[in-house]
Coordinates of C-alpha atoms and ligand atoms in Angstrom, one line a residue:
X23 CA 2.1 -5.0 -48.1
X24 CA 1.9 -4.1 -44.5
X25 CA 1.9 -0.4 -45.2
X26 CA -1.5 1.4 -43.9
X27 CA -2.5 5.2 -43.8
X28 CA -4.1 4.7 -40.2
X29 CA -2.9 1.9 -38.4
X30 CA -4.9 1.5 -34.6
X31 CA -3.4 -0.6 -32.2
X32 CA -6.4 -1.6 -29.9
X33 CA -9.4 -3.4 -31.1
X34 CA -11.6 -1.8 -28.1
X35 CA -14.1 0.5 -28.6
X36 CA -11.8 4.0 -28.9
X37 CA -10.3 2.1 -31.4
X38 CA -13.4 1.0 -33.4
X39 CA -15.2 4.0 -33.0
X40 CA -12.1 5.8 -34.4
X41 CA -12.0 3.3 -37.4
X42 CA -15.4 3.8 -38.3
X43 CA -15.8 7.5 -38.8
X44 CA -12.5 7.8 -40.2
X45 CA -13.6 5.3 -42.7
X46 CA -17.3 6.8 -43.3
X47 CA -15.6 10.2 -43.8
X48 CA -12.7 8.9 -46.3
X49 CA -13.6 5.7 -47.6
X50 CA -10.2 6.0 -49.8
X51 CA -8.3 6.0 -46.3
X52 CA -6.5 2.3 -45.5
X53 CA -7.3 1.4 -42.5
X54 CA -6.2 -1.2 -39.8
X55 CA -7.1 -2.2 -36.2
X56 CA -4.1 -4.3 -34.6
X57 CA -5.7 -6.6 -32.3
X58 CA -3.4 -8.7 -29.4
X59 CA -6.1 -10.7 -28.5
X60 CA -7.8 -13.0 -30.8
X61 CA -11.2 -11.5 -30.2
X62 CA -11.9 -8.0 -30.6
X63 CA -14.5 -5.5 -28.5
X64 CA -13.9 -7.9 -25.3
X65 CA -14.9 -5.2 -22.9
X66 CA -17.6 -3.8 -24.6
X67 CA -19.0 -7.4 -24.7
X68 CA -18.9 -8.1 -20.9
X69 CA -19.6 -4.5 -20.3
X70 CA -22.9 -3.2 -18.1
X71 CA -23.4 -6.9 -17.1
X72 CA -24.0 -8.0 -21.0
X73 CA -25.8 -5.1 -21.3
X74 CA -23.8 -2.6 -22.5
X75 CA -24.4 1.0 -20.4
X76 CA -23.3 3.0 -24.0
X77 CA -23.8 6.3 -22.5
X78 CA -25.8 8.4 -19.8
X79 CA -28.7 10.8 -20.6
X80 CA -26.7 13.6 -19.4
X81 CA -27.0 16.3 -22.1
X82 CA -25.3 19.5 -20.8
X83 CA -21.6 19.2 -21.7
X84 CA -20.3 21.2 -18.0
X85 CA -22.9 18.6 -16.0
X86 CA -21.3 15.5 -17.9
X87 CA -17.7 16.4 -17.8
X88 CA -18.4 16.5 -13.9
X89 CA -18.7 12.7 -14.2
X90 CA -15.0 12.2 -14.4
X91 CA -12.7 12.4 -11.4
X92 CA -9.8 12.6 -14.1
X93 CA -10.5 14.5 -17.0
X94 CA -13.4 16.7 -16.3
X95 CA -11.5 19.8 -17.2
X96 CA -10.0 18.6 -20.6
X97 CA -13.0 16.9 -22.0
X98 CA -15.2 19.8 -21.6
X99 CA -14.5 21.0 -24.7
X100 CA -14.4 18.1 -26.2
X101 CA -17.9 17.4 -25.5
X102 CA -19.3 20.5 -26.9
X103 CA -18.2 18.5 -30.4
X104 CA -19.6 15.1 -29.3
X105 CA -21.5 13.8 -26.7
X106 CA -24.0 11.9 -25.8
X107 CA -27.0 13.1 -27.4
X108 CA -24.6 12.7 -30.6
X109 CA -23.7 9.1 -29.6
X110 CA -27.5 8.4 -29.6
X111 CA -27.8 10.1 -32.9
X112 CA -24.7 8.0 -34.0
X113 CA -26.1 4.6 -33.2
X114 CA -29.9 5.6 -34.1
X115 CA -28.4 6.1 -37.8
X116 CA -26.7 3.1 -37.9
X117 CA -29.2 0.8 -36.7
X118 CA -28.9 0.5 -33.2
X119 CA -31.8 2.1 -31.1
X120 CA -30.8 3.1 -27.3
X121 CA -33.0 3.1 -23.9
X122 CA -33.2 5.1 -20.9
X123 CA -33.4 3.7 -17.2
X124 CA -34.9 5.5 -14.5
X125 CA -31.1 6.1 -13.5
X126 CA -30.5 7.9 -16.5
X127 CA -28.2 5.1 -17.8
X128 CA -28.1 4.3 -21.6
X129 CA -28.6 0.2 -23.2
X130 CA -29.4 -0.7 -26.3
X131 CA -33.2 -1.7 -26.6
X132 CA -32.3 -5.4 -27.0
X133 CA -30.6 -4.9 -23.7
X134 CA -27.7 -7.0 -25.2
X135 CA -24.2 -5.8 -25.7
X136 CA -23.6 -8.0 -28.8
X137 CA -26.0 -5.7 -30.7
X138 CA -23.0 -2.8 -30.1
X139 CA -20.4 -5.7 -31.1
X140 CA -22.3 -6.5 -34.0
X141 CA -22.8 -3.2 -35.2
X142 CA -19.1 -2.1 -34.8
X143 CA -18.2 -5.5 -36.5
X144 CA -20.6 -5.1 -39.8
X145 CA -19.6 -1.4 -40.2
X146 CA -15.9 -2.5 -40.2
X147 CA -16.4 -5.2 -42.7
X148 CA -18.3 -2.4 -45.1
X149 CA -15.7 0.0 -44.9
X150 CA -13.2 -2.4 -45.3
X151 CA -11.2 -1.6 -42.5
X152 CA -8.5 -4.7 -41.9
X153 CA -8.9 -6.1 -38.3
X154 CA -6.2 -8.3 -37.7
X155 CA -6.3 -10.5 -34.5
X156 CA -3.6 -12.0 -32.3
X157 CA -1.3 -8.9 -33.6
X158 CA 0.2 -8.0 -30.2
X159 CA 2.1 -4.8 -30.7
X160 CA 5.5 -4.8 -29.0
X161 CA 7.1 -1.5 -30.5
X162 CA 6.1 1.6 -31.8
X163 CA 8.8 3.7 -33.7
X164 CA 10.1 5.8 -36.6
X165 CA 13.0 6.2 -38.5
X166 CA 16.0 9.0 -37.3
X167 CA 15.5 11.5 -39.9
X168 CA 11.8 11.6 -39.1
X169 CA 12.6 11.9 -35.1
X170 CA 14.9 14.7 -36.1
X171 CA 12.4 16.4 -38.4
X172 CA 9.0 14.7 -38.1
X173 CA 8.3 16.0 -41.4
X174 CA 8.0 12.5 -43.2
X175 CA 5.4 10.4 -41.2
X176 CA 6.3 7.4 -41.2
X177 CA 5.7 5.3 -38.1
X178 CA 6.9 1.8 -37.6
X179 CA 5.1 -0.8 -35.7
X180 CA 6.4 -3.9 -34.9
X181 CA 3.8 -6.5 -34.0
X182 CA 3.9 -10.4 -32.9
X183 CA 3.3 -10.9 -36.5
X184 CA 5.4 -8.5 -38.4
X185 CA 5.7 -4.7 -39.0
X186 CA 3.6 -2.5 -40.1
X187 CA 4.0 0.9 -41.2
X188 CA 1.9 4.0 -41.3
X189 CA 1.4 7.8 -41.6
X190 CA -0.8 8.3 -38.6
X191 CA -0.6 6.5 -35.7
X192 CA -3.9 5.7 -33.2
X193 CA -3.5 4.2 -29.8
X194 CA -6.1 2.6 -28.0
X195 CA -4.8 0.3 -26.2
X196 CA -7.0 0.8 -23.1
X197 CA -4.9 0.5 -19.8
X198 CA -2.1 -2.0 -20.5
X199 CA 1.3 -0.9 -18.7
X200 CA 3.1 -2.7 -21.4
X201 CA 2.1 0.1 -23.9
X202 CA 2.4 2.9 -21.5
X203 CA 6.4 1.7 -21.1
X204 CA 6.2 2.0 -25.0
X205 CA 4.4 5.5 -25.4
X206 CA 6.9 6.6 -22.5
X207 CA 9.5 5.7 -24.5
X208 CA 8.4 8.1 -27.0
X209 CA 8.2 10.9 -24.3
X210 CA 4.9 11.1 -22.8
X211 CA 4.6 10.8 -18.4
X212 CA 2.5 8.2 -17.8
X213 CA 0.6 8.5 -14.1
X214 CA 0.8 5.2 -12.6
X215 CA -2.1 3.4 -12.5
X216 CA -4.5 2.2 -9.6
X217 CA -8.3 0.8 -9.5
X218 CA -11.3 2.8 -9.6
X219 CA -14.7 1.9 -9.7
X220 CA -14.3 -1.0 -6.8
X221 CA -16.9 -1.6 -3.4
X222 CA -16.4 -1.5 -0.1
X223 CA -15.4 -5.2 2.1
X224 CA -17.1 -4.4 5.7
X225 CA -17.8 -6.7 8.2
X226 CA -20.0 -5.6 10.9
X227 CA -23.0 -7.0 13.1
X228 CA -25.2 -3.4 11.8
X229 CA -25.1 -4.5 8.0
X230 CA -25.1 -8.3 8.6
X231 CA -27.7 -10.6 6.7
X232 CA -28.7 -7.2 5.0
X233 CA -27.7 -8.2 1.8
X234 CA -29.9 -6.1 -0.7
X235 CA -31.4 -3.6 1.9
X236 CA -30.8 -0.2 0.2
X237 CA -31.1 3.1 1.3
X238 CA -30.0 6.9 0.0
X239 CA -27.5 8.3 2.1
X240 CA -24.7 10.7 2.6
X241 CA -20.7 9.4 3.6
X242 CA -17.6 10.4 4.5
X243 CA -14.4 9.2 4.4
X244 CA -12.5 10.0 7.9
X245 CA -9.4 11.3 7.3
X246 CA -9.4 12.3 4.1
X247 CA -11.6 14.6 2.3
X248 CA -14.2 12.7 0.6
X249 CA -17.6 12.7 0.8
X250 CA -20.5 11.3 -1.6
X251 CA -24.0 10.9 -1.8
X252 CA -26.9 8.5 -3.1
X253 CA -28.3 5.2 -3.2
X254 CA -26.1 3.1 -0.9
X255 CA -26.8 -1.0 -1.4
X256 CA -25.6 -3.4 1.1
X257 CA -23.9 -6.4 -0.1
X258 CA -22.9 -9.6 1.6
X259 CA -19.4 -8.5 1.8
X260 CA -20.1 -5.1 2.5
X261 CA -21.1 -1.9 0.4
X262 CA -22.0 -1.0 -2.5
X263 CA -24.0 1.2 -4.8
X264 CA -23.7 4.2 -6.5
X265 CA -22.8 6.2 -3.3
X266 CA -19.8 4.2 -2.7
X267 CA -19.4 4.0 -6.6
X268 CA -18.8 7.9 -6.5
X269 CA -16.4 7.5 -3.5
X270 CA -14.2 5.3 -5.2
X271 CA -14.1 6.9 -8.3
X272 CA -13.1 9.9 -6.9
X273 CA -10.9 8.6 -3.9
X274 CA -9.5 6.5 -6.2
X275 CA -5.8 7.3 -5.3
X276 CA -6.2 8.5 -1.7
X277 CA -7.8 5.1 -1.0
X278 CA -4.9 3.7 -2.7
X279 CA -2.5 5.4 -0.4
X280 CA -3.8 4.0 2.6
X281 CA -4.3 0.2 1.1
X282 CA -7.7 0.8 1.0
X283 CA -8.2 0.2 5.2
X284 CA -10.0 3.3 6.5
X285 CA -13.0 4.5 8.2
X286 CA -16.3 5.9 7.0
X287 CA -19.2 7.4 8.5
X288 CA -22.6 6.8 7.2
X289 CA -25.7 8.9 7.5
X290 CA -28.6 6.7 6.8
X291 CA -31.2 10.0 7.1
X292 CA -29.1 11.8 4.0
X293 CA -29.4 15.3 4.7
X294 CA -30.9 15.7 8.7
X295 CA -27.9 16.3 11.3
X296 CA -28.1 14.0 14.8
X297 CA -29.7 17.0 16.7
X298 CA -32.8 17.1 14.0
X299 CA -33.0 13.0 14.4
X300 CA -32.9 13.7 18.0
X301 CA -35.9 15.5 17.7
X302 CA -38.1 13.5 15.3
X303 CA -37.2 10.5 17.7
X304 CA -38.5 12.2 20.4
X305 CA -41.8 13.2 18.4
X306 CA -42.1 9.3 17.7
X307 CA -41.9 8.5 21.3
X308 CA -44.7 10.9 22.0
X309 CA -46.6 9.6 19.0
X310 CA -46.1 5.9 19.2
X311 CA -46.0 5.5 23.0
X312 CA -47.2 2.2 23.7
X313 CA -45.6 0.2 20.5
X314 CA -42.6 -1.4 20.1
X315 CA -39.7 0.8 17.9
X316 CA -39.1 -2.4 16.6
X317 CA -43.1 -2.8 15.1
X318 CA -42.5 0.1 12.3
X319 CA -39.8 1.2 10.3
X320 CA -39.1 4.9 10.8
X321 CA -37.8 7.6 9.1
X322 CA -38.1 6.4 5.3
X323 CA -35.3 3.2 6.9
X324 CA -36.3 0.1 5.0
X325 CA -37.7 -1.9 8.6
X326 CA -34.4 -4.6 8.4
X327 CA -31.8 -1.9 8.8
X328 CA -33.7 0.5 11.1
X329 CA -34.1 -2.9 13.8
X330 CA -30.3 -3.4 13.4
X331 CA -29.8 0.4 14.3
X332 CA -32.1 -0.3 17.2
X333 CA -30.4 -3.5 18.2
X334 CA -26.9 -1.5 17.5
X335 CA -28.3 2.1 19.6
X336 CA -29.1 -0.6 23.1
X337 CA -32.8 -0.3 22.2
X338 CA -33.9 -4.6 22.3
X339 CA -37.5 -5.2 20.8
X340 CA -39.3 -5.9 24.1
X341 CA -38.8 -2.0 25.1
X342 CA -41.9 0.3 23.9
X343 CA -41.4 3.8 22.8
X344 CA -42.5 5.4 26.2
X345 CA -39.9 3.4 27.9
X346 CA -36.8 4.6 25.6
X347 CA -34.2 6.6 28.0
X348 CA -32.3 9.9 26.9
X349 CA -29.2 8.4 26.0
X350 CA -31.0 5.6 24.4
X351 CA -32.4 8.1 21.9
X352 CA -29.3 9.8 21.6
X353 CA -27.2 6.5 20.9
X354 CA -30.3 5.8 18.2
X355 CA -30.1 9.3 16.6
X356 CA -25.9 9.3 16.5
X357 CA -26.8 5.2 14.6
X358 CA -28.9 7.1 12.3
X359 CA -26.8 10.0 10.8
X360 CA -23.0 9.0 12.2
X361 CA -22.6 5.3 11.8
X362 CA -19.1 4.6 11.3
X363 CA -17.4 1.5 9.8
X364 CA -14.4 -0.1 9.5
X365 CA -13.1 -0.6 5.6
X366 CA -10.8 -3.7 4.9
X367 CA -10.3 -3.8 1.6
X368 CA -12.1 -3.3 -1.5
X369 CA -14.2 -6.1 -4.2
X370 CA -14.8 -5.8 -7.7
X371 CA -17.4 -4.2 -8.5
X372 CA -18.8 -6.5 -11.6
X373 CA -21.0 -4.6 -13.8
X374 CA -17.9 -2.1 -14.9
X375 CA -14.7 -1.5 -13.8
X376 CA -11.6 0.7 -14.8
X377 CA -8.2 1.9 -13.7
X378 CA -7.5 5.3 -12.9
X379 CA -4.1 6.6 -14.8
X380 CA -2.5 6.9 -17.7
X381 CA -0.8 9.5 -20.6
X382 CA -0.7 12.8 -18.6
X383 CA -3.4 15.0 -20.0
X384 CA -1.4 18.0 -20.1
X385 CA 0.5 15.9 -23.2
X386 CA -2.5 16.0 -25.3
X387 CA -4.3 18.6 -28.1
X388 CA -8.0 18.0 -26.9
X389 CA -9.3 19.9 -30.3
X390 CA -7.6 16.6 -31.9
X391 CA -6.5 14.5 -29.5
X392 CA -3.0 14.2 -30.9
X393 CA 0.5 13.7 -28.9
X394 CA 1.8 17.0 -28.0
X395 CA 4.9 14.5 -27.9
X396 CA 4.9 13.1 -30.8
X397 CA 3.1 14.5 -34.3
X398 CA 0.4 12.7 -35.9
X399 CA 0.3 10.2 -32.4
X400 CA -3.0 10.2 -31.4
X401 CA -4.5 8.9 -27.9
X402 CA -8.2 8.3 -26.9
X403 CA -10.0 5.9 -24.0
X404 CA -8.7 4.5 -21.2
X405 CA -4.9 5.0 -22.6
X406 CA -5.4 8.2 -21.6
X407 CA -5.5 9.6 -17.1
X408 CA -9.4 9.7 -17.7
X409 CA -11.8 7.6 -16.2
X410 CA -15.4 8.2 -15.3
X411 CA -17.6 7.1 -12.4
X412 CA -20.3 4.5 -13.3
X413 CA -23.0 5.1 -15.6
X414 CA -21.9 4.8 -19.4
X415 CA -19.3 7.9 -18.8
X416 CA -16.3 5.3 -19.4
X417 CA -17.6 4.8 -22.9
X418 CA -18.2 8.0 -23.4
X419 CA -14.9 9.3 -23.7
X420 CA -13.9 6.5 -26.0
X421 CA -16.5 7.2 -28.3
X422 CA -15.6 11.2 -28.1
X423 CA -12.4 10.6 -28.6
X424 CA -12.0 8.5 -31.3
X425 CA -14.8 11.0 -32.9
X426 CA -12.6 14.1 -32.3
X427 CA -9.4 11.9 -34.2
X428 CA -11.5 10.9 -36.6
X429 CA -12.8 14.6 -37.6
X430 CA -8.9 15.8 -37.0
X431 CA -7.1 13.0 -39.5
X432 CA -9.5 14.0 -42.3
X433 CA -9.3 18.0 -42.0
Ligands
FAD515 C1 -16.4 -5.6 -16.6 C2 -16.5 -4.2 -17.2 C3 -17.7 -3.7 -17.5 C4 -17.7 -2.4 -18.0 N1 -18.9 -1.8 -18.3 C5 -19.0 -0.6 -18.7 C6 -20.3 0.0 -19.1 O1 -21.3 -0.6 -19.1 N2 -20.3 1.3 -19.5 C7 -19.1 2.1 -19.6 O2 -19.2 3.3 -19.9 N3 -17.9 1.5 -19.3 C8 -17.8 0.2 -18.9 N4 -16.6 -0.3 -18.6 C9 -15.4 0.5 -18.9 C10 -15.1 0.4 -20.4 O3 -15.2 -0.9 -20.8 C11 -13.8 1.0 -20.7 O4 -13.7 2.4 -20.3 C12 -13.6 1.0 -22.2 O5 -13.7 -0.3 -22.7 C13 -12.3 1.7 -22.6 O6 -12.2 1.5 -24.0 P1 -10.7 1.5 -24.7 O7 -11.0 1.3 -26.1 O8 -9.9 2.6 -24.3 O9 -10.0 0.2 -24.1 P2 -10.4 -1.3 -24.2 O10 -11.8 -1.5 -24.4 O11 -9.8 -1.9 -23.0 O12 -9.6 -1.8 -25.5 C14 -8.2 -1.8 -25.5 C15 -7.8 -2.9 -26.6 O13 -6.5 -2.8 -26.8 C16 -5.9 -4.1 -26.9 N5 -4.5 -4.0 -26.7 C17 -3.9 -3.7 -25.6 N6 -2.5 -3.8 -25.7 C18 -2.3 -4.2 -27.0 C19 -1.2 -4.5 -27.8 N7 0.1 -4.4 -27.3 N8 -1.3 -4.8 -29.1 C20 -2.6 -4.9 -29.7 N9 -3.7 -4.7 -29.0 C21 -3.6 -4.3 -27.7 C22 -6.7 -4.9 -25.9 O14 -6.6 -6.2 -26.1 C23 -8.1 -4.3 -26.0 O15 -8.8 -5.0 -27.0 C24 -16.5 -1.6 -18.2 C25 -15.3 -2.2 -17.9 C26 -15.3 -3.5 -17.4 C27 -13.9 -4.1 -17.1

């Protein structure tokens, strides 16, 4: 009775994605998503703030696979089979027409992530694919002759509701340690897991009661070599944004190491160095003589943050231009493109978030992505050490690889 062809433990979306084209390229295959929870597509649901960021217009395969801190190297070929302009395509054919933001981020028109849950759901119940709920797997194995031979393939899976049995064996169990103890015991390494995608707690005078003020800009972390760029957006905790996004995606275990207390340094003028904002200070102290610094923003600065760099630089509103000493300028100009800050600890960051770890890569076929461990395993999402940095990448490499396994299983 309980004795599938495919059997995928993890009702996410690696795991429905895998389903689905297995089952629209062999309909005669039986199919079955095991499901601990007793809803299914959880993360997809809450994902992109209800939106759903399915994917990024990114369309050259060595570009995209640049947008993952872990895996970048290993998914490059992978993308030259599926990708994003495919995921479009995919979705477009089944119903389900995509948008484009300015940011280059991908939603469904009805900017509602329950369209992608509905879609995944219907096209399950068509292909007859058995998605059973509150099955929490608790072992994986097969039988000693087959672990001797693995030339029968018959894996055993033992569930909070029975076991299972099936030739092939899909795992998409996203990043739950439980089931990386499990796929250890079947001989994969598993790199131990820490947060990525998180923002940055700061409290300091210079960003208080700045809540929203954004601003593109270039950081570092001190100490440690990391460094990003873009949009920075300052919270009421601290920062945030896609600039600090990218840091913590790709300091993801260095910032880990040191508990996530460190010190960056923030140039608010992007690309100028303190000796070129030197000068264009001293070309708006010439120009603007008799105002107040405080009257205009400068510099591209949206006008709340440049009068707390003023206020931070010694520079208080009753001073005009004319009246601005050396070292006042100098203090402004080092404010402006070396502001450092004190990092205590890291928040959430809402709209997405994933961990950073996982199977070892180097364990994996990426033509197929099957177990190098174990035959006719097969691995795709967050299961796997790849993660992404914000943007739709995360779901990316779900929906590649549960394509790639899909393809592979029915050649
Ligand atoms: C709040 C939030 C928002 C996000 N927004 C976006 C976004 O907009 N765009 C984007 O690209 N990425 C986003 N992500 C990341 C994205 O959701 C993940 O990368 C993606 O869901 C990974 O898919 P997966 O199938 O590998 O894992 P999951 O989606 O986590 O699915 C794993 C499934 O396996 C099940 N499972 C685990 N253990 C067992 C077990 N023992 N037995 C049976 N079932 C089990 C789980 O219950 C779960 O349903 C977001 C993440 C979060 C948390």
């Amino acid at each position: 009775m309980n004795r599938f062809d495919i059997l995928i433990v993890g009702g996410g979306a690696a795991g429905f994605f895998t389903a689905i084209n297995l089952a629209e390229k062999n309909p005669q295959l039986k199919i079955a998503i095991l499901e601990r929870g007793k809803d299914v597509l959880t993360k997809v649901k809450i994902s992109g703030g209800g939106r759903c960021n399915v994917t990024h217009a990114e369309f050259i395969p060595k570009e995209l696979s640049k947008k993952y801190p872990r895996g970048e190297k290993e998914l490059l070929g992978p993308f030259h089979t599926f990708m994003t302009g495919d995921t479009i395509a995919w979705f477009e054919e089944r119903g389900v027409e995509l948008k484009i933001e300015e940011d280059g981020r991908m939603f469904p028109v009805t900017d509602s992530s329950a369209t992608i849950v509905d879609c995944f759901i219907s096209l399950a119940k068509k292909h007859r694919i058995e998605v059973l709920t509150n099955h929490a797997v608790q072992d994986v194995g097969f039988d000693d002759a087959f672990a001797k031979a693995q030339t029968t393939n018959t894996f055993f899976v033992k569930t909070s509701k029975g076991v299972f049995t099936c030739d092939k064996l899909v795992m998409t169990t996203g990043s739950n340690p439980k089931m990386w103890k499990l796929l250890e015991k079947l001989g994969h390494t598993i790199t131990n897991a820490v947060p990525s995608l998180f923002t940055f707690n700061i409290k300091d005078k210079r960003i208080e009661g700045l809540m929203g003020v954004a601003k593109d800009v270039t950081i570092k972390v001190l100490g440690i070599k990391q460094k990003s760029e873009g949009p920075l957006l300052i919270t009421h905790w601290g920062m945030s944004g896609p600039a600090i996004l990218k840091l913590s995606a790709w300091g993801a275990r260095d910032l880990a190491a040191i508990n996530y207390k460190f010190d960056i340094q923030v140039n608010w003028l992007q690309h100028y160095s303190q000796e070129e904002a030197l000068e264009m200070l001293m070309e708006l102290k010439m120009a603007h003589a008799k105002q107040s610094p405080h009257t205009y923003a400068q510099l591209d600065l949206p006008k709340r943050l440049w009068q707390s760099l003023l206020i931070a630089a010694g520079v208080q509103p009753v001073i005009k231009w004319a009246e601005l000493t050396k070292s006042q300028l100098q203090s402004l100009s080092r404010e402006l493109t070396q502001s450092r800050y004190k990092v205590d600890g890291k928040s959430t960051f809402k709209e997405e978030f994933v961990t950073a770890g996982g199977i070892n890569l180097k364990e994996v076929h990426f033509k197929t992505f099957e177990s190098k461990k174990v035959n006719h395993l097969y691995l795709a999402g967050e299961v796997l050490n790849i993660d992404a940095i914000t943007g739709g990448f995360n779901f990316q490499n779900a929906w590649t690889g549960g394509y790639l396994i899909a393809q592979a299983i029915d050649s």
